[in-house]
Amino acid sequence: MTTARAREILASLRALECALTACYPYAACLGASTRKHRPDWWQLYAREAPVSAGLPLPQAADYAFLAFCERTLDQDELDAVLAAGLASAPSAQQVELVNTLDWYQRQR
Amino acid sequence: MRRTLEWSTHAEYDRDRDEVIDSRQRMLWAARVLSAVTPPQHRTRLCELAEARSAHDHAYVQGLEALAACGSYHLDPELRFDATLWRAARAACAATSDAVLAAQGNTRALHLCVSRPGSHHASRGFALGCCVLNNLAVGAHAALASTTQRVAIIDFDAHHGNGTQDIFWDDPRVLCVSLHQYPFFPGSGAAGERGPHDTIANYALPAGTDHGPAVRAYAQALERVHRFQPSLILAEAGLDAHAADHTSDLLYTDETFYSFGCLTAKLLDDLRCPLVAELGGGYTESALVGGLTALLDGFGVRS
């Protein structure tokens, strides 16, 4: 999956008003890749939500981090980072992103 | 060979919170079918953390244990984890593991575990799809640490058993065969995913697959199991590929599950092998009751 294709799918999900933390099963993985690519965002999150950032299971902290990003950051800027992460993500995460869009489009 | 069905359940699934699918109702449907054959064995033990670590990363298990004391947190959009869910996952895991150890070496054993939360999407270090611990994987490890040399895990849930595949990806002692819709949640399970020892076999079925192609694919999957010559077979018995189930696009019928039961029973006879299965998906009453009843008929344990 190219970054451009990932951007396109994210835009389609946003148009359907689907937050990734509400619809994408690998949301925590996106949180983890965003943490890696934007440590400054993670630091902001850790200051504003220290309890969530300090959870003992990384999957829980990363999921909550993505929810924080979706709530507080500029969507275009966030989606650019997410798309880059998705382009290098394991195949299952990419296939599931397409599945997720397909599922929500069929529900409308 | 005539087999006698045993089944077990535990009391920890009884939660009425925010799950998308009502686990309690599903368990009651299954219990209705199974209780007509034989009464359940009630399990109460929780699995030890060391048992869970046989299949999962140390840090993951310790993280879950610590998180359970922190409150309630999402791990994915559908999975809200807390102390109640952790207890249920540990109870389900212990129930399966105990059933596996009891069945080991008993060539006539046929045991079905009716437990929630689910398990086959839980990988070494990641919870997914309401699955936190991988019960069959923990059970397989318990058997392998005992007298069992080779284990085959058959998964016919509509969704790929990604967690089981991940855990046994590079373990030549365990053959994982999965029959599922693809592409579909959880995004894995392509036919090309075979593992470094060719012990992963994915039968990736397109949306709309119905009885005939499904039974042919299942027969192929069982031929693969036969060649592997396991001494123990574990199964993820999902009924959500039934046409009456809204959560997949597969179109199996009661007859399909009857055929699965017949084919599996013949394989068990040929291999003189015990079977321990756990109930997987099946989210409508007609799919779960119809599919499970047909499966038991195929096994020859109801009539």
Short mmCIF file of C-alpha atoms in Angstrom, two decimals:
data_model
loop_
_atom_site.label_atom_id
_atom_site.label_comp_id
_atom_site.label_asym_id
_atom_site.label_seq_id
_atom_site.Cartn_x
_atom_site.Cartn_y
_atom_site.Cartn_z
CA MET A 1 0.00 0.00 0.00
CA THR A 2 1.37 3.39 -0.95
CA THR A 3 1.21 6.40 1.31
CA ALA A 4 -1.10 8.08 -1.21
CA ARG A 5 -3.51 5.12 -1.17
CA ALA A 6 -3.49 5.09 2.63
CA ARG A 7 -4.25 8.84 2.63
CA GLU A 8 -7.14 8.22 0.27
CA ILE A 9 -8.64 5.53 2.50
CA LEU A 10 -8.21 7.67 5.60
CA ALA A 11 -9.96 10.55 3.84
CA SER A 12 -12.84 8.26 2.91
CA LEU A 13 -13.17 7.07 6.50
CA ARG A 14 -13.10 10.67 7.75
CA ALA A 15 -15.84 11.52 5.24
CA LEU A 16 -17.92 8.77 6.82
CA GLU A 17 -17.15 10.34 10.23
CA CYS A 18 -15.31 7.22 11.36
CA ALA A 19 -12.64 7.85 13.96
CA LEU A 20 -9.96 5.18 13.69
CA THR A 21 -10.25 4.51 17.40
CA ALA A 22 -13.91 3.71 16.83
CA CYS A 23 -13.60 1.56 13.75
CA TYR A 24 -10.10 0.24 13.07
CA PRO A 25 -9.04 -2.88 15.02
CA TYR A 26 -5.33 -2.05 14.76
CA ALA A 27 -5.78 1.49 16.11
CA ALA A 28 -3.22 0.79 18.85
CA CYS A 29 -0.62 -0.10 16.21
CA LEU A 30 -1.20 3.27 14.56
CA GLY A 31 -0.77 4.88 17.96
CA ALA A 32 2.55 3.08 18.32
CA SER A 33 3.82 4.15 14.90
CA THR A 34 2.72 7.73 15.56
CA ARG A 35 4.52 7.68 18.90
CA LYS A 36 7.68 6.64 17.04
CA HIS A 37 7.38 9.22 14.25
CA ARG A 38 6.18 12.14 16.36
CA PRO A 39 7.75 11.95 19.83
CA ASP A 40 6.76 15.59 20.31
CA TRP A 41 3.08 14.62 20.09
CA TRP A 42 3.69 11.82 22.55
CA GLN A 43 5.33 14.25 24.96
CA LEU A 44 2.32 16.54 24.69
CA TYR A 45 0.05 13.57 25.38
CA ALA A 46 2.17 12.47 28.35
CA ARG A 47 1.88 15.96 29.84
CA GLU A 48 -1.87 16.21 29.32
CA ALA A 49 -2.83 12.62 30.09
CA PRO A 50 -0.05 11.18 32.27
CA VAL A 51 -2.16 8.33 33.61
CA SER A 52 -3.04 6.99 30.13
CA ALA A 53 0.48 7.53 28.83
CA GLY A 54 1.86 5.57 31.75
CA LEU A 55 -0.40 2.54 31.46
CA PRO A 56 1.52 -0.69 32.02
CA LEU A 57 0.41 -2.29 28.75
CA PRO A 58 1.77 -0.41 25.70
CA GLN A 59 -1.25 -1.44 23.61
CA ALA A 60 -3.59 0.41 25.99
CA ALA A 61 -1.37 3.50 26.12
CA ASP A 62 -0.97 3.59 22.34
CA TYR A 63 -4.71 3.21 21.74
CA ALA A 64 -5.41 6.07 24.15
CA PHE A 65 -2.66 8.12 22.47
CA LEU A 66 -4.32 7.77 19.07
CA ALA A 67 -7.65 8.78 20.60
CA PHE A 68 -5.92 11.86 22.03
CA CYS A 69 -4.41 12.67 18.62
CA GLU A 70 -7.76 12.30 16.87
CA ARG A 71 -9.39 14.58 19.44
CA THR A 72 -6.81 17.32 19.60
CA LEU A 73 -4.57 17.48 16.53
CA ASP A 74 -5.05 18.88 13.07
CA GLN A 75 -6.62 16.08 11.06
CA ASP A 76 -4.61 16.60 7.86
CA GLU A 77 -1.36 16.68 9.73
CA LEU A 78 -2.30 13.59 11.70
CA ASP A 79 -3.45 11.69 8.62
CA ALA A 80 -0.15 12.40 6.88
CA VAL A 81 1.70 10.71 9.72
CA LEU A 82 -0.80 7.85 9.92
CA ALA A 83 -0.60 7.24 6.16
CA ALA A 84 3.18 6.99 6.35
CA GLY A 85 2.85 4.48 9.16
CA LEU A 86 0.26 2.44 7.26
CA ALA A 87 2.42 2.32 4.14
CA SER A 88 5.07 0.42 6.06
CA ALA A 89 2.69 -1.58 8.26
CA PRO A 90 2.33 -5.38 8.05
CA SER A 91 0.04 -6.64 5.33
CA ALA A 92 -2.76 -7.61 7.74
CA GLN A 93 -3.08 -4.02 8.95
CA GLN A 94 -3.28 -2.74 5.40
CA VAL A 95 -5.82 -5.35 4.33
CA GLU A 96 -7.89 -4.62 7.41
CA LEU A 97 -7.89 -0.89 6.66
CA VAL A 98 -9.45 -1.63 3.29
CA ASN A 99 -11.88 -4.06 4.95
CA THR A 100 -12.85 -1.39 7.47
CA LEU A 101 -13.65 1.16 4.78
CA ASP A 102 -15.57 -1.43 2.80
CA TRP A 103 -17.59 -2.38 5.90
CA TYR A 104 -18.55 1.19 6.75
CA GLN A 105 -19.39 2.06 3.15
CA ARG A 106 -21.73 -0.92 3.02
CA GLN A 107 -23.43 0.20 6.22
CA ARG A 108 -24.36 3.55 4.68
CA MET B 1 -15.57 -45.32 16.93
CA ARG B 2 -18.32 -44.10 19.20
CA ARG B 3 -17.30 -41.02 21.11
CA THR B 4 -18.91 -39.51 24.16
CA LEU B 5 -19.18 -35.76 24.24
CA GLU B 6 -17.97 -33.82 27.24
CA TRP B 7 -18.28 -30.10 27.51
CA SER B 8 -17.20 -27.51 29.99
CA THR B 9 -18.01 -23.95 30.82
CA HIS B 10 -17.15 -21.38 33.45
CA ALA B 11 -19.11 -18.73 35.28
CA GLU B 12 -16.87 -15.77 34.43
CA TYR B 13 -18.43 -14.89 31.08
CA ASP B 14 -21.50 -13.37 32.65
CA ARG B 15 -20.94 -9.71 31.91
CA ASP B 16 -23.50 -7.26 30.71
CA ARG B 17 -21.40 -4.26 29.79
CA ASP B 18 -20.58 -2.74 26.46
CA GLU B 19 -19.80 -5.72 24.29
CA VAL B 20 -21.01 -5.50 20.74
CA ILE B 21 -22.22 -9.05 20.83
CA ASP B 22 -24.00 -10.48 23.82
CA SER B 23 -21.68 -13.21 25.06
CA ARG B 24 -24.04 -14.34 27.76
CA GLN B 25 -26.86 -14.97 25.33
CA ARG B 26 -24.58 -16.91 23.00
CA MET B 27 -23.43 -19.14 25.83
CA LEU B 28 -27.02 -19.84 26.80
CA TRP B 29 -27.85 -20.89 23.24
CA ALA B 30 -24.88 -23.24 23.16
CA ALA B 31 -25.66 -24.60 26.61
CA ARG B 32 -29.21 -25.41 25.51
CA VAL B 33 -27.94 -27.59 22.66
CA LEU B 34 -25.17 -29.25 24.65
CA SER B 35 -27.18 -29.85 27.82
CA ALA B 36 -29.61 -31.91 25.77
CA VAL B 37 -26.72 -34.35 25.23
CA THR B 38 -24.93 -34.26 28.55
CA PRO B 39 -24.57 -31.95 31.57
CA PRO B 40 -21.61 -29.55 31.64
CA GLN B 41 -18.46 -29.69 33.70
CA HIS B 42 -18.17 -26.38 35.54
CA ARG B 43 -14.66 -24.98 35.72
CA THR B 44 -13.58 -22.48 38.32
CA ARG B 45 -9.79 -22.33 38.10
CA LEU B 46 -8.02 -19.25 36.74
CA CYS B 47 -4.92 -19.90 34.66
CA GLU B 48 -1.62 -19.01 36.28
CA LEU B 49 0.39 -16.23 34.68
CA ALA B 50 3.17 -18.73 33.98
CA GLU B 51 0.72 -20.84 31.93
CA ALA B 52 -0.28 -17.81 29.89
CA ARG B 53 3.38 -17.01 29.30
CA SER B 54 3.84 -20.37 27.56
CA ALA B 55 2.09 -18.85 24.55
CA HIS B 56 2.39 -15.12 25.14
CA ASP B 57 5.22 -12.65 25.67
CA HIS B 58 6.23 -12.18 29.27
CA ALA B 59 5.81 -8.40 29.06
CA TYR B 60 2.34 -8.76 27.54
CA VAL B 61 1.07 -11.04 30.31
CA GLN B 62 2.60 -8.88 33.03
CA GLY B 63 1.13 -5.80 31.33
CA LEU B 64 -2.36 -7.31 31.31
CA GLU B 65 -2.06 -8.28 34.96
CA ALA B 66 -0.98 -4.77 35.91
CA LEU B 67 -3.55 -3.08 33.66
CA ALA B 68 -6.37 -5.05 35.26
CA ALA B 69 -5.61 -3.20 38.49
CA CYS B 70 -5.70 0.22 36.78
CA GLY B 71 -9.36 0.44 35.79
CA SER B 72 -11.03 0.06 32.42
CA TYR B 73 -9.18 0.73 29.16
CA HIS B 74 -9.73 0.03 25.49
CA LEU B 75 -7.23 -2.20 23.69
CA ASP B 76 -9.11 -1.96 20.40
CA PRO B 77 -12.45 -0.36 19.43
CA GLU B 78 -14.47 -3.35 20.68
CA LEU B 79 -12.31 -4.58 23.53
CA ARG B 80 -12.56 -2.74 26.82
CA PHE B 81 -10.28 -4.44 29.26
CA ASP B 82 -10.71 -4.49 33.04
CA ALA B 83 -10.36 -6.83 36.00
CA THR B 84 -13.62 -8.62 35.16
CA LEU B 85 -12.55 -9.39 31.63
CA TRP B 86 -9.12 -10.48 32.84
CA ARG B 87 -10.68 -12.97 35.25
CA ALA B 88 -12.93 -14.29 32.49
CA ALA B 89 -10.00 -14.65 30.09
CA ARG B 90 -7.96 -16.51 32.68
CA ALA B 91 -10.89 -18.78 33.53
CA ALA B 92 -11.50 -19.56 29.85
CA CYS B 93 -7.83 -20.27 29.34
CA ALA B 94 -7.65 -22.62 32.31
CA ALA B 95 -10.81 -24.43 31.19
CA THR B 96 -9.32 -25.18 27.78
CA SER B 97 -5.92 -26.10 29.12
CA ASP B 98 -7.42 -28.47 31.69
CA ALA B 99 -9.60 -30.07 29.01
CA VAL B 100 -6.56 -30.59 26.80
CA LEU B 101 -4.55 -32.27 29.54
CA ALA B 102 -7.51 -34.48 30.48
CA ALA B 103 -8.04 -35.53 26.85
CA GLN B 104 -4.39 -36.17 26.09
CA GLY B 105 -3.80 -39.83 25.30
CA ASN B 106 -7.50 -40.69 25.43
CA THR B 107 -8.23 -41.66 21.85
CA ARG B 108 -11.99 -41.47 22.42
CA ALA B 109 -12.03 -37.99 23.94
CA LEU B 110 -14.26 -35.35 22.38
CA HIS B 111 -14.47 -32.20 24.46
CA LEU B 112 -16.02 -28.81 23.69
CA CYS B 113 -15.13 -25.74 25.75
CA VAL B 114 -17.82 -23.10 25.89
CA SER B 115 -16.02 -20.03 27.11
CA ARG B 116 -15.89 -16.30 26.63
CA PRO B 117 -14.07 -14.09 25.88
CA GLY B 118 -12.84 -15.52 22.60
CA SER B 119 -9.25 -16.44 22.02
CA HIS B 120 -7.99 -17.17 18.51
CA HIS B 121 -7.25 -13.51 17.64
CA ALA B 122 -4.91 -13.10 20.63
CA SER B 123 -1.33 -13.25 19.40
CA ARG B 124 1.93 -13.42 21.33
CA GLY B 125 1.78 -9.82 22.44
CA PHE B 126 -1.40 -8.22 21.12
CA ALA B 127 -5.08 -8.47 22.03
CA LEU B 128 -7.60 -8.22 19.21
CA GLY B 129 -11.24 -8.85 18.44
CA CYS B 130 -12.28 -9.37 22.07
CA CYS B 131 -9.52 -12.01 22.48
CA VAL B 132 -6.94 -11.50 25.23
CA LEU B 133 -5.40 -14.93 25.83
CA ASN B 134 -5.12 -17.68 23.24
CA ASN B 135 -6.66 -20.65 24.99
CA LEU B 136 -5.90 -23.29 22.37
CA ALA B 137 -2.29 -22.14 22.17
CA VAL B 138 -1.87 -22.36 25.93
CA GLY B 139 -3.52 -25.79 25.87
CA ALA B 140 -1.25 -26.95 23.05
CA HIS B 141 1.81 -25.81 24.96
CA ALA B 142 0.62 -27.68 28.05
CA ALA B 143 0.22 -30.85 25.99
CA LEU B 144 3.60 -30.44 24.30
CA ALA B 145 5.24 -29.98 27.67
CA SER B 146 3.70 -33.28 28.71
CA THR B 147 3.57 -36.37 26.49
CA THR B 148 2.21 -35.02 23.20
CA GLN B 149 4.67 -34.77 20.30
CA ARG B 150 2.62 -33.11 17.56
CA VAL B 151 -0.55 -31.04 17.67
CA ALA B 152 -2.83 -29.96 14.85
CA ILE B 153 -5.10 -26.95 15.31
CA ILE B 154 -8.08 -26.74 12.97
CA ASP B 155 -9.92 -23.41 12.82
CA PHE B 156 -13.17 -23.12 10.87
CA ASP B 157 -14.38 -19.85 12.34
CA ALA B 158 -15.32 -17.36 9.60
CA HIS B 159 -12.46 -15.13 10.76
CA HIS B 160 -8.82 -16.11 10.39
CA GLY B 161 -7.15 -17.40 13.55
CA ASN B 162 -4.36 -14.86 13.30
CA GLY B 163 -3.29 -15.15 16.91
CA THR B 164 -2.85 -18.92 16.77
CA GLN B 165 -0.90 -18.57 13.53
CA ASP B 166 1.35 -15.92 15.08
CA ILE B 167 2.09 -18.01 18.16
CA PHE B 168 2.97 -21.18 16.22
CA TRP B 169 4.42 -19.53 13.10
CA ASP B 170 7.86 -21.06 13.58
CA ASP B 171 7.00 -24.11 15.69
CA PRO B 172 7.35 -27.32 13.63
CA ARG B 173 5.50 -29.34 16.28
CA VAL B 174 2.19 -27.60 15.61
CA LEU B 175 0.22 -27.54 12.36
CA CYS B 176 -2.29 -24.68 12.08
CA VAL B 177 -4.99 -24.99 9.43
CA SER B 178 -7.59 -22.29 9.08
CA LEU B 179 -10.61 -22.09 6.81
CA HIS B 180 -11.98 -18.56 6.69
CA GLN B 181 -13.28 -15.68 4.61
CA TYR B 182 -10.53 -13.63 2.98
CA PRO B 183 -10.03 -10.75 2.63
CA PHE B 184 -11.82 -10.12 5.88
CA PHE B 185 -11.18 -9.30 9.53
CA PRO B 186 -8.48 -9.52 10.86
CA GLY B 187 -6.75 -8.91 7.52
CA SER B 188 -4.42 -11.93 7.72
CA GLY B 189 -4.85 -15.49 6.47
CA ALA B 190 -3.84 -15.28 2.82
CA ALA B 191 -3.08 -18.64 1.23
CA GLY B 192 0.56 -17.62 0.83
CA GLU B 193 1.13 -17.40 4.61
CA ARG B 194 2.74 -20.79 5.24
CA GLY B 195 5.42 -20.36 7.91
CA PRO B 196 9.11 -21.31 7.74
CA HIS B 197 8.34 -25.03 8.30
CA ASP B 198 5.27 -25.14 6.04
CA THR B 199 3.12 -25.81 9.12
CA ILE B 200 0.65 -23.01 8.44
CA ALA B 201 -2.15 -23.76 5.98
CA ASN B 202 -4.70 -21.10 5.14
CA TYR B 203 -7.78 -21.93 3.11
CA ALA B 204 -8.82 -18.42 2.16
CA LEU B 205 -12.40 -18.44 0.93
CA PRO B 206 -13.98 -15.54 -0.96
CA ALA B 207 -17.18 -13.89 0.22
CA GLY B 208 -20.18 -15.88 -0.92
CA THR B 209 -18.53 -19.31 -0.54
CA ASP B 210 -21.27 -21.83 0.14
CA HIS B 211 -21.66 -25.48 1.06
CA GLY B 212 -19.94 -27.35 -1.77
CA PRO B 213 -16.68 -25.40 -2.00
CA ALA B 214 -16.50 -25.11 1.79
CA VAL B 215 -16.75 -28.87 2.32
CA ARG B 216 -14.19 -29.51 -0.41
CA ALA B 217 -11.79 -27.04 1.19
CA TYR B 218 -12.36 -28.57 4.62
CA ALA B 219 -11.66 -32.06 3.26
CA GLN B 220 -8.38 -30.76 1.80
CA ALA B 221 -7.52 -29.18 5.14
CA LEU B 222 -8.11 -32.47 6.92
CA GLU B 223 -5.94 -34.34 4.41
CA ARG B 224 -3.20 -31.96 5.40
CA VAL B 225 -3.81 -32.75 9.05
CA HIS B 226 -3.76 -36.48 8.33
CA ARG B 227 -0.35 -36.21 6.67
CA PHE B 228 0.98 -34.36 9.70
CA GLN B 229 0.03 -37.32 11.96
CA PRO B 230 -0.71 -35.40 15.14
CA SER B 231 -1.49 -37.19 18.38
CA LEU B 232 -3.81 -34.40 19.53
CA ILE B 233 -6.21 -32.23 17.57
CA LEU B 234 -7.54 -28.91 18.81
CA ALA B 235 -10.22 -26.94 17.03
CA GLU B 236 -11.69 -23.46 16.93
CA ALA B 237 -15.28 -24.36 16.15
CA GLY B 238 -16.80 -21.15 14.85
CA LEU B 239 -20.32 -21.14 13.50
CA ASP B 240 -20.30 -17.59 12.16
CA ALA B 241 -19.75 -18.73 8.58
CA HIS B 242 -23.39 -19.85 8.64
CA ALA B 243 -25.58 -18.03 6.11
CA ALA B 244 -27.87 -17.05 8.99
CA ASP B 245 -25.03 -15.16 10.68
CA HIS B 246 -24.72 -11.47 9.82
CA THR B 247 -21.07 -11.10 10.77
CA SER B 248 -19.55 -12.81 7.72
CA ASP B 249 -20.33 -13.19 4.03
CA LEU B 250 -19.87 -16.95 3.94
CA LEU B 251 -22.96 -18.98 3.21
CA TYR B 252 -22.57 -22.27 5.03
CA THR B 253 -25.66 -24.22 6.00
CA ASP B 254 -26.45 -26.66 8.79
CA GLU B 255 -25.52 -29.37 6.29
CA THR B 256 -22.05 -27.85 5.93
CA PHE B 257 -21.41 -28.16 9.65
CA TYR B 258 -22.82 -31.69 9.61
CA SER B 259 -20.28 -32.53 6.91
CA PHE B 260 -17.50 -30.90 8.95
CA GLY B 261 -18.49 -33.08 11.89
CA CYS B 262 -18.54 -36.28 9.79
CA LEU B 263 -15.18 -35.55 8.18
CA THR B 264 -13.60 -34.65 11.50
CA ALA B 265 -14.95 -37.78 13.20
CA LYS B 266 -13.48 -39.95 10.43
CA LEU B 267 -10.12 -38.20 10.79
CA LEU B 268 -10.14 -38.76 14.55
CA ASP B 269 -10.87 -42.45 14.00
CA ASP B 270 -8.13 -42.80 11.41
CA LEU B 271 -5.56 -41.09 13.61
CA ARG B 272 -6.91 -42.50 16.90
CA CYS B 273 -6.72 -38.99 18.19
CA PRO B 274 -8.55 -36.99 20.85
CA LEU B 275 -10.23 -33.70 20.00
CA VAL B 276 -10.64 -30.65 22.18
CA ALA B 277 -12.55 -27.81 20.56
CA GLU B 278 -13.55 -24.40 21.77
CA LEU B 279 -16.67 -22.68 20.59
CA GLY B 280 -15.80 -19.76 18.33
CA GLY B 281 -18.13 -17.34 16.57
CA GLY B 282 -21.84 -17.73 15.92
CA TYR B 283 -23.79 -14.60 16.67
CA THR B 284 -27.39 -15.37 15.85
CA GLU B 285 -29.55 -18.01 17.46
CA SER B 286 -30.32 -19.83 14.23
CA ALA B 287 -26.66 -19.95 13.16
CA LEU B 288 -25.34 -21.05 16.52
CA VAL B 289 -28.07 -23.52 17.45
CA GLY B 290 -28.47 -24.90 13.92
CA GLY B 291 -24.76 -25.13 13.23
CA LEU B 292 -23.83 -26.62 16.58
CA THR B 293 -26.62 -29.19 16.46
CA ALA B 294 -25.54 -30.24 12.96
CA LEU B 295 -21.90 -30.42 13.98
CA LEU B 296 -22.73 -32.70 16.91
CA ASP B 297 -24.85 -34.87 14.63
CA GLY B 298 -21.89 -35.13 12.29
CA PHE B 299 -19.68 -36.18 15.18
CA GLY B 300 -22.26 -38.86 15.94
CA VAL B 301 -22.71 -37.86 19.54
CA ARG B 302 -26.38 -36.84 19.51
CA SER B 303 -28.20 -39.73 17.94
#
